[in-house]
Short mmCIF file of C-alpha atoms in Angstrom, two decimals:
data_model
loop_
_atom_site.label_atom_id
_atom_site.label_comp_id
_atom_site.label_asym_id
_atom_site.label_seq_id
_atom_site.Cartn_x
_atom_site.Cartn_y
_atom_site.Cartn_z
CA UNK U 1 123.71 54.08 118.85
CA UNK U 2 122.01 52.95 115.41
CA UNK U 3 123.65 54.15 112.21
CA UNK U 4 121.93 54.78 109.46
CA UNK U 5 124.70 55.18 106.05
CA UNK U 6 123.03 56.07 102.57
CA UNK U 7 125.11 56.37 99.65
CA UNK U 8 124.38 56.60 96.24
CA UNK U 9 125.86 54.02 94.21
CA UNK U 10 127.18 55.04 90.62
CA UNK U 11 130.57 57.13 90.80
CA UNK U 12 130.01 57.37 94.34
CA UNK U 13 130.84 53.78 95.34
CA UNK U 14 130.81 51.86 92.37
CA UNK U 15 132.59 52.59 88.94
CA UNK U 16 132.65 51.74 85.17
CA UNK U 17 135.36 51.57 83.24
CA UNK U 18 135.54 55.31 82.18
CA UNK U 19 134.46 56.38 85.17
CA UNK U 20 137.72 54.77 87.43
CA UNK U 21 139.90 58.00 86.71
CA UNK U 22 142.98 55.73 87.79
CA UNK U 23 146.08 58.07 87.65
CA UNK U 24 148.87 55.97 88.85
CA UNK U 25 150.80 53.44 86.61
CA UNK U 26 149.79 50.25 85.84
CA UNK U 27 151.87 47.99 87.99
CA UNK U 28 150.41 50.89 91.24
CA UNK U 29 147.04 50.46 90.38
CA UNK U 30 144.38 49.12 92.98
CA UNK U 31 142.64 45.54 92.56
CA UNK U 32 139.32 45.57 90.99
CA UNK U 33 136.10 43.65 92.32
CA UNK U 34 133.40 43.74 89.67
CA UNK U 35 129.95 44.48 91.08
CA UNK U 36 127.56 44.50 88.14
CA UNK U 37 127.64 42.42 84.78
CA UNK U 38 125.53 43.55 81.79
CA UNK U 39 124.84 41.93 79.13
CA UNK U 40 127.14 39.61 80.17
CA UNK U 41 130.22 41.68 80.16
CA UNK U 42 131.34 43.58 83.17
CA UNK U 43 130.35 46.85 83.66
CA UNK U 44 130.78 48.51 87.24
CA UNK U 45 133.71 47.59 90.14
CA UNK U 46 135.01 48.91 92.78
CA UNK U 47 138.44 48.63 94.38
CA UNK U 48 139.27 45.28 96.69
CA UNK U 49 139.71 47.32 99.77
CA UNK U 50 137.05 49.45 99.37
CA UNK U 51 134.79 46.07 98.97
CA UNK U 52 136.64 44.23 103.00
CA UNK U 53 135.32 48.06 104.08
CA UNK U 54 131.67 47.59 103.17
CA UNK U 55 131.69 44.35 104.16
CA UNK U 56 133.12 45.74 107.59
CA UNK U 57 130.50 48.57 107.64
CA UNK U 58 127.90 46.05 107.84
CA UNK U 59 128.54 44.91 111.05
CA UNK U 60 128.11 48.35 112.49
CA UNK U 61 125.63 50.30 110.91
CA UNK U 62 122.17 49.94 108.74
CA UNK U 63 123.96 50.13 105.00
CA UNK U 64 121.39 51.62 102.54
CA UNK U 65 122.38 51.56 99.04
CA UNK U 66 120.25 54.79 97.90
CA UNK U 67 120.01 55.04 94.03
CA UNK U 68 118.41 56.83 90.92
CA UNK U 69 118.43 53.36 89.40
CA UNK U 70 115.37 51.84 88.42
CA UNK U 71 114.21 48.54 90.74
CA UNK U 72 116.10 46.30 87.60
CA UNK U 73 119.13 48.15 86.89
CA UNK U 74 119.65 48.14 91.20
CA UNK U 75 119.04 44.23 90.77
CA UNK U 76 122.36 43.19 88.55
CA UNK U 77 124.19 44.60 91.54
CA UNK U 78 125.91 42.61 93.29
CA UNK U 79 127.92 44.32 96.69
CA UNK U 80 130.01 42.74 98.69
CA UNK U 81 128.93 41.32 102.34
CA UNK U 82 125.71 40.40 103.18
CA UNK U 83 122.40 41.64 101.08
CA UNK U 84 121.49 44.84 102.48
CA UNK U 85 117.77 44.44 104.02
CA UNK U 86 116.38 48.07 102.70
CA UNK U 87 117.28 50.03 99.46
CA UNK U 88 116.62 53.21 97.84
CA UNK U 89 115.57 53.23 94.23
CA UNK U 90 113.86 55.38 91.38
CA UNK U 91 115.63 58.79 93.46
CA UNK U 92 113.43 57.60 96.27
CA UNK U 93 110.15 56.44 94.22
CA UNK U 94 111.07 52.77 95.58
CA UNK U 95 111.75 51.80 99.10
CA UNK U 96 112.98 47.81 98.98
CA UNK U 97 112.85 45.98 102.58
CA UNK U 98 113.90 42.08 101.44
CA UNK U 99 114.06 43.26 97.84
CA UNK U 100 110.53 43.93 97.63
CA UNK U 101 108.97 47.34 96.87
CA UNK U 102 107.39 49.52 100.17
CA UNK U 103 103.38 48.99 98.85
CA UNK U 104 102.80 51.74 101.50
CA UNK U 105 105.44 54.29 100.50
CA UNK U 106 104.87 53.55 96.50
CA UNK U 107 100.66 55.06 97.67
CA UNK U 108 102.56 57.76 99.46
CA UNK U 109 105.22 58.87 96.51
CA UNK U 110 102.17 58.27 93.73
CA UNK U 111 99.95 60.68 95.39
CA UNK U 112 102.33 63.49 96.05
CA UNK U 113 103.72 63.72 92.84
CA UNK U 114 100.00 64.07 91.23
CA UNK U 115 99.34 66.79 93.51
CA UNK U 116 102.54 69.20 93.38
CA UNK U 117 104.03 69.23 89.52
CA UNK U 118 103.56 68.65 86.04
CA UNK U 119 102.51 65.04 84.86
CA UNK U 120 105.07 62.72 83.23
CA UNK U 121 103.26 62.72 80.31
CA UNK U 122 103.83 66.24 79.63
CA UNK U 123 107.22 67.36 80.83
CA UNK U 124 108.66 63.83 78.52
CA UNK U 125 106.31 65.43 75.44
CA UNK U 126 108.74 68.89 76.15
CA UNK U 127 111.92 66.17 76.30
CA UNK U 128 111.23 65.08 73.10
CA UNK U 129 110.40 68.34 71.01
CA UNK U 130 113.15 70.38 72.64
CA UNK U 131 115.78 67.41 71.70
CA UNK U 132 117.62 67.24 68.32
CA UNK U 133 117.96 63.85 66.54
CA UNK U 134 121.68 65.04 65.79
CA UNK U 135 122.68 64.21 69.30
CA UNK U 136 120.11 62.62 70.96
CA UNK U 137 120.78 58.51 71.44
CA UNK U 138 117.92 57.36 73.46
CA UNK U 139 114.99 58.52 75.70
CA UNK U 140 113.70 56.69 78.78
CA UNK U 141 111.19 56.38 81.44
CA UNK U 142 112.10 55.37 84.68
CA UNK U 143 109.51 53.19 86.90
CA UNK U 144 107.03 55.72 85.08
CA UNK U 145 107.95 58.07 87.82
CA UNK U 146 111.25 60.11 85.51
CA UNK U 147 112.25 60.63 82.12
CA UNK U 148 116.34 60.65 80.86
CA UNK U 149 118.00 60.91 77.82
CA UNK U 150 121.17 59.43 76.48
CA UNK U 151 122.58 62.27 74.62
CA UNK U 152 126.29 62.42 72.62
CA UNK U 153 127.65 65.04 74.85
CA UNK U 154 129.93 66.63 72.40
CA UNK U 155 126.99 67.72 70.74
CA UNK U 156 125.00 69.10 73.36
CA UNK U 157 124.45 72.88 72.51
CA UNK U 158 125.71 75.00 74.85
CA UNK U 159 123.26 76.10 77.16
CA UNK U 160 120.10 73.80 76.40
CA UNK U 161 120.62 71.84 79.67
CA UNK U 162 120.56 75.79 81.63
CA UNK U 163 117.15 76.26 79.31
CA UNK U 164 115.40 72.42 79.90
CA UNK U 165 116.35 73.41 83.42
CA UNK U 166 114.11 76.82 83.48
CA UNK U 167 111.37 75.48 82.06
CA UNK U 168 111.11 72.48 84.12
CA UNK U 169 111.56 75.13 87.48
CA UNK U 170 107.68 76.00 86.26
CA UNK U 171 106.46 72.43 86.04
CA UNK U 172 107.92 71.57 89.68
CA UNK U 173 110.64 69.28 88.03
CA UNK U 174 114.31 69.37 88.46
CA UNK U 175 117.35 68.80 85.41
CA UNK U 176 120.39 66.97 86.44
CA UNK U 177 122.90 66.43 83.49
CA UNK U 178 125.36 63.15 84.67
CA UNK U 179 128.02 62.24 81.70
CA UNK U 180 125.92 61.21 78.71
CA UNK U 181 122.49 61.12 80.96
CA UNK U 182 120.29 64.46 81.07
CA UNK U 183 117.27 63.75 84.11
CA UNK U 184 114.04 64.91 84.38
CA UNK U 185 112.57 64.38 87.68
CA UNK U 186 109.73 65.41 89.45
CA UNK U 187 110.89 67.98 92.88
CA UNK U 188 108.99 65.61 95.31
CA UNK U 189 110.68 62.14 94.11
CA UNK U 190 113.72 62.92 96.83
CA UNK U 191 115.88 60.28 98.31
CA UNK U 192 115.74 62.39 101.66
CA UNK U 193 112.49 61.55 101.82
CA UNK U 194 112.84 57.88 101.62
CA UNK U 195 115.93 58.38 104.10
CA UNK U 196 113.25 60.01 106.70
CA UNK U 197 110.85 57.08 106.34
CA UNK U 198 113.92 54.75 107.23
CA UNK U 199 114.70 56.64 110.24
CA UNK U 200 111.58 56.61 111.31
CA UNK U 201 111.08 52.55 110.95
CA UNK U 202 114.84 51.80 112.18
CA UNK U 203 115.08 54.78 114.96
CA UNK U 204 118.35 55.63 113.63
CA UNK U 205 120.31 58.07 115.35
CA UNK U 206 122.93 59.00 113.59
CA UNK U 207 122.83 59.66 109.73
CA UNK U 208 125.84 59.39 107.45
CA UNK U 209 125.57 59.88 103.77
CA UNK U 210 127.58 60.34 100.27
CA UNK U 211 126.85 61.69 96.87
CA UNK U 212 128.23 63.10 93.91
CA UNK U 213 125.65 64.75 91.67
CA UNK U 214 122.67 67.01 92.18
CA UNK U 215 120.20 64.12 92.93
CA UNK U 216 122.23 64.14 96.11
CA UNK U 217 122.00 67.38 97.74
CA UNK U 218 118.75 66.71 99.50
CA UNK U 219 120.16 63.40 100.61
CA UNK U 220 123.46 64.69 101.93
CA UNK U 221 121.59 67.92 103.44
CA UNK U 222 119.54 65.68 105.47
CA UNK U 223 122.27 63.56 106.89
CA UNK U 224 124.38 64.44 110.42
CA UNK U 225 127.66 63.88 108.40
CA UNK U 226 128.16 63.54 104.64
CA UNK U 227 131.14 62.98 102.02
CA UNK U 228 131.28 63.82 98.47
CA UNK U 229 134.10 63.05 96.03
CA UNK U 230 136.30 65.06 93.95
CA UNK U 231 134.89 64.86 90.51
CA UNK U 232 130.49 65.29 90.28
CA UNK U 233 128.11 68.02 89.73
CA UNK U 234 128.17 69.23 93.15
CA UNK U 235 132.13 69.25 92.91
CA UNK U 236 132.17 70.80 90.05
CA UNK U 237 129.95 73.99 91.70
CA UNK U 238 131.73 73.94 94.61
CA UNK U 239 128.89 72.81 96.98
CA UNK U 240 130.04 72.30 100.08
CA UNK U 241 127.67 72.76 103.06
CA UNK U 242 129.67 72.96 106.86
CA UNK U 243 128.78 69.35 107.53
CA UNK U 244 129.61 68.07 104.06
CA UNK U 245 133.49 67.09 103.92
CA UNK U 246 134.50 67.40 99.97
CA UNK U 247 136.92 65.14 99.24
CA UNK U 248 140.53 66.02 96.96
CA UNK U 249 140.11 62.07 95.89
CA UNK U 250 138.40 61.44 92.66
CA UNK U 251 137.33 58.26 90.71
CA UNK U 252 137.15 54.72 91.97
CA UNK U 253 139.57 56.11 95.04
CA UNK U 254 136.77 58.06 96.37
CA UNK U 255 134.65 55.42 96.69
CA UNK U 256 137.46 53.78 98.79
CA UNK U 257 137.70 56.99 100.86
CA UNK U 258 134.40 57.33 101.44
CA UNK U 259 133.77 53.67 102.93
CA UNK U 260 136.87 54.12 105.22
CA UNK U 261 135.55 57.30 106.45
CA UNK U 262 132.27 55.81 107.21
CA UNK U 263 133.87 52.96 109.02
CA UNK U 264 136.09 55.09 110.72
CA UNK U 265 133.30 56.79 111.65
CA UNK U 266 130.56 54.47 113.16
CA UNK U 267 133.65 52.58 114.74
CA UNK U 268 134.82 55.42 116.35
CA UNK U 269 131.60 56.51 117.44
CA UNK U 270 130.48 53.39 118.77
CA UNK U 271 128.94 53.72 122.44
CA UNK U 272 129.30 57.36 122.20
CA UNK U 273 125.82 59.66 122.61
CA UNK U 274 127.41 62.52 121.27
CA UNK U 275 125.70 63.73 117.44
CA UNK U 276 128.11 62.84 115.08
CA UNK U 277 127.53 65.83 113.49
CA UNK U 278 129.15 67.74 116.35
CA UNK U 279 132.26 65.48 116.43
CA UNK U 280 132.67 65.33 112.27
CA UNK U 281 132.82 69.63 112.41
CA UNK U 282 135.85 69.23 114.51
CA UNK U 283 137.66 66.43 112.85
CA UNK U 284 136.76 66.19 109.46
CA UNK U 285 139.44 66.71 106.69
CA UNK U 286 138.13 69.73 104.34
CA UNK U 287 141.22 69.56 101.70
CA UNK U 288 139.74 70.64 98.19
CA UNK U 289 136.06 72.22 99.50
CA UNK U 290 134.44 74.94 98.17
CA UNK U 291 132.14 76.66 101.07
CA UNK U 292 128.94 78.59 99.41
CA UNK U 293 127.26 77.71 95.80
CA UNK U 294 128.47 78.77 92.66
CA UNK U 295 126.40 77.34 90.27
CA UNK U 296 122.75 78.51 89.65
CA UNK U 297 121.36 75.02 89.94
CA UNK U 298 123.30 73.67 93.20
CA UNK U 299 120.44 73.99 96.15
CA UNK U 300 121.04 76.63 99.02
CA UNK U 301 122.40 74.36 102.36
CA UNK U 302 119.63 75.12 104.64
CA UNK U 303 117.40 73.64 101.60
CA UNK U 304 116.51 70.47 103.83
CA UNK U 305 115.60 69.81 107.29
CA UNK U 306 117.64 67.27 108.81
CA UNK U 307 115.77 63.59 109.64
CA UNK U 308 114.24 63.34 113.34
CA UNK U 309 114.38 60.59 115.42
CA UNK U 310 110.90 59.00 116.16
CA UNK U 311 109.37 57.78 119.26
CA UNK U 312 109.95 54.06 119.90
CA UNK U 313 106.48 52.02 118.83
CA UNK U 314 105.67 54.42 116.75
CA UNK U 315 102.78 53.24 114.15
CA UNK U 316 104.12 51.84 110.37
CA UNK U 317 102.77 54.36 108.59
CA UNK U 318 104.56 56.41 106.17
CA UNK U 319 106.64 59.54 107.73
CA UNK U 320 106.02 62.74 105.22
CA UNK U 321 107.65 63.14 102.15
#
């Protein structure tokens, strides 16, 4: 049976510095593998064992590291084990097969998006007149598909993300606040829908996923079995959908937990027919989940249909977004 894993990569798998959360003493701490260098200091690791897991994972399953990075910020990446052959970038704007960008699926993306919301140009005009100088750092644009800004987050009034949030419901946009970062991004530019197109060209049968911030919802909604960590947006609302397992660990730990439960996973699995989905309900630790939503902003469980299985042969073109 073909497994299909797609996990986002920043404080899901991979870590910087402030993001580790390490909470045992020094001399206890886990080994760190650097992953990414910028600007030629290091910037984002993960933990040793966590690293001989992914590495593992790749002989069992179709690893797809699935990303709101833009196509260069993916690129100074480096993961251990061999190069993954597809990726998810740009929150699903970019599919990569050999590092190159889906031609196909870049038409597909381009044309939804000018049909069902607001035009970049407009929604990153609102950005930039609602901010205030005092604690905005920087504003981007993302593969001209998304706007961010870098904001000092001690500063951020109270309740402006809640407003940017309302007003981009009536543009078809969504706002996803992630430490200093505030996103604006279009409701069609999903990584589900980049995960469907994979299933379709792979005729995966199994789907396994992990997430920590509201980016992610769609993409672990429209897995068979997904894992979120302890600390993220949809943590800190309590989102927890039955076949999402919320993990108690938090941090750079998390990302270890999550790789040995996907390993433990398509290992387990391996030669059995059975939906994972059906065997994860029974054995999957739920210590620290929240059933339900409790924040205005989480999306409702049923939100997404699940990925179906295609026909074998079937034609290259793009599944729906």
């Amino acid at each position: 049976m073909t497994s299909l894993i797609t996990s986002d990569l920043d404080r899901t798998l991979i870590y910087s510095a402030a993001a580790l959360q390490l909470t045992v003493p020094d001399a206890l701490a886990p080994r760190l593998l650097c992953v990414e260098v910028y600007e030629r200091k290091p910037l984002s690791y993960m933990t040793e064992a966590a690293a001989a897991l992914l590495t593992e994972l790749a002989d069992h399953a179709v690893f797809v590291p699935t990303t709101t990075r833009t196509r260069e910020q993916y690129g100074r990446i480096r993961l251990p084990g061999p190069a993954p052959r597809y990726a998810i970038c740009a929150n699903g704007g970019h599919l990569l097969v050999d590092g190159e960008s889906d031609r196909d699926w870049q038409r597909a993306v381009g044309a939804r998006l000018a049909d069902e919301c607001a035009s970049l140009a407009e929604v990153r005009a609102h950005l930039l007149a609602a901010a205030d100088p005092a604690w905005l750092l920087k504003e981007r644009v993302a593969e001209d598909l998304f706007a961010y800004l870098v904001v000092e987050r001690s500063l951020l009034p109270d309740g402006w993300t809640a407003e940017l949030s309302a007003w981009a419901e009536t543009k078809g946009w969504t706002v996803s606040l992630q430490g200093r970062k505030i996103y604006a991004v279009p409701k069609p530019l999903t990584k589900s829908a980049a995960v469907r197109e994979l299933v379709r060209r792979t005729g995966a049968e199994r789907v396994l996923a992990a997430g920590d911030s509201l980016l992610d919802a769609d993409l672990l909604l429209a897995a068979d079995h997904a894992w979120r960590p302890g600390h993220g947006e949809l943590a800190d609302t309590g989102w927890a959908p039955r076949h999402v397992t919320a993990l108690a660990d938090r941090g750079v730990e998390a990302g270890e937990e999550i790789l040995r439960r996907f390993t433990a996973t398509v290992t387990r699995a391996a030669g059995d027919a059975e939906p994972v989905a059906v065997r994860a309900e029974a054995r999957a630790e739920t210590a620290g989940a929240a059933a339900g939503t409790t924040g205005a902003a989480a999306p409702a469980a049923g939100g997404t249909a699940r990925p179906t299985v295609p026909a074998p042969g079937a034609a290259e073109t793009p599944a729906a977004l």
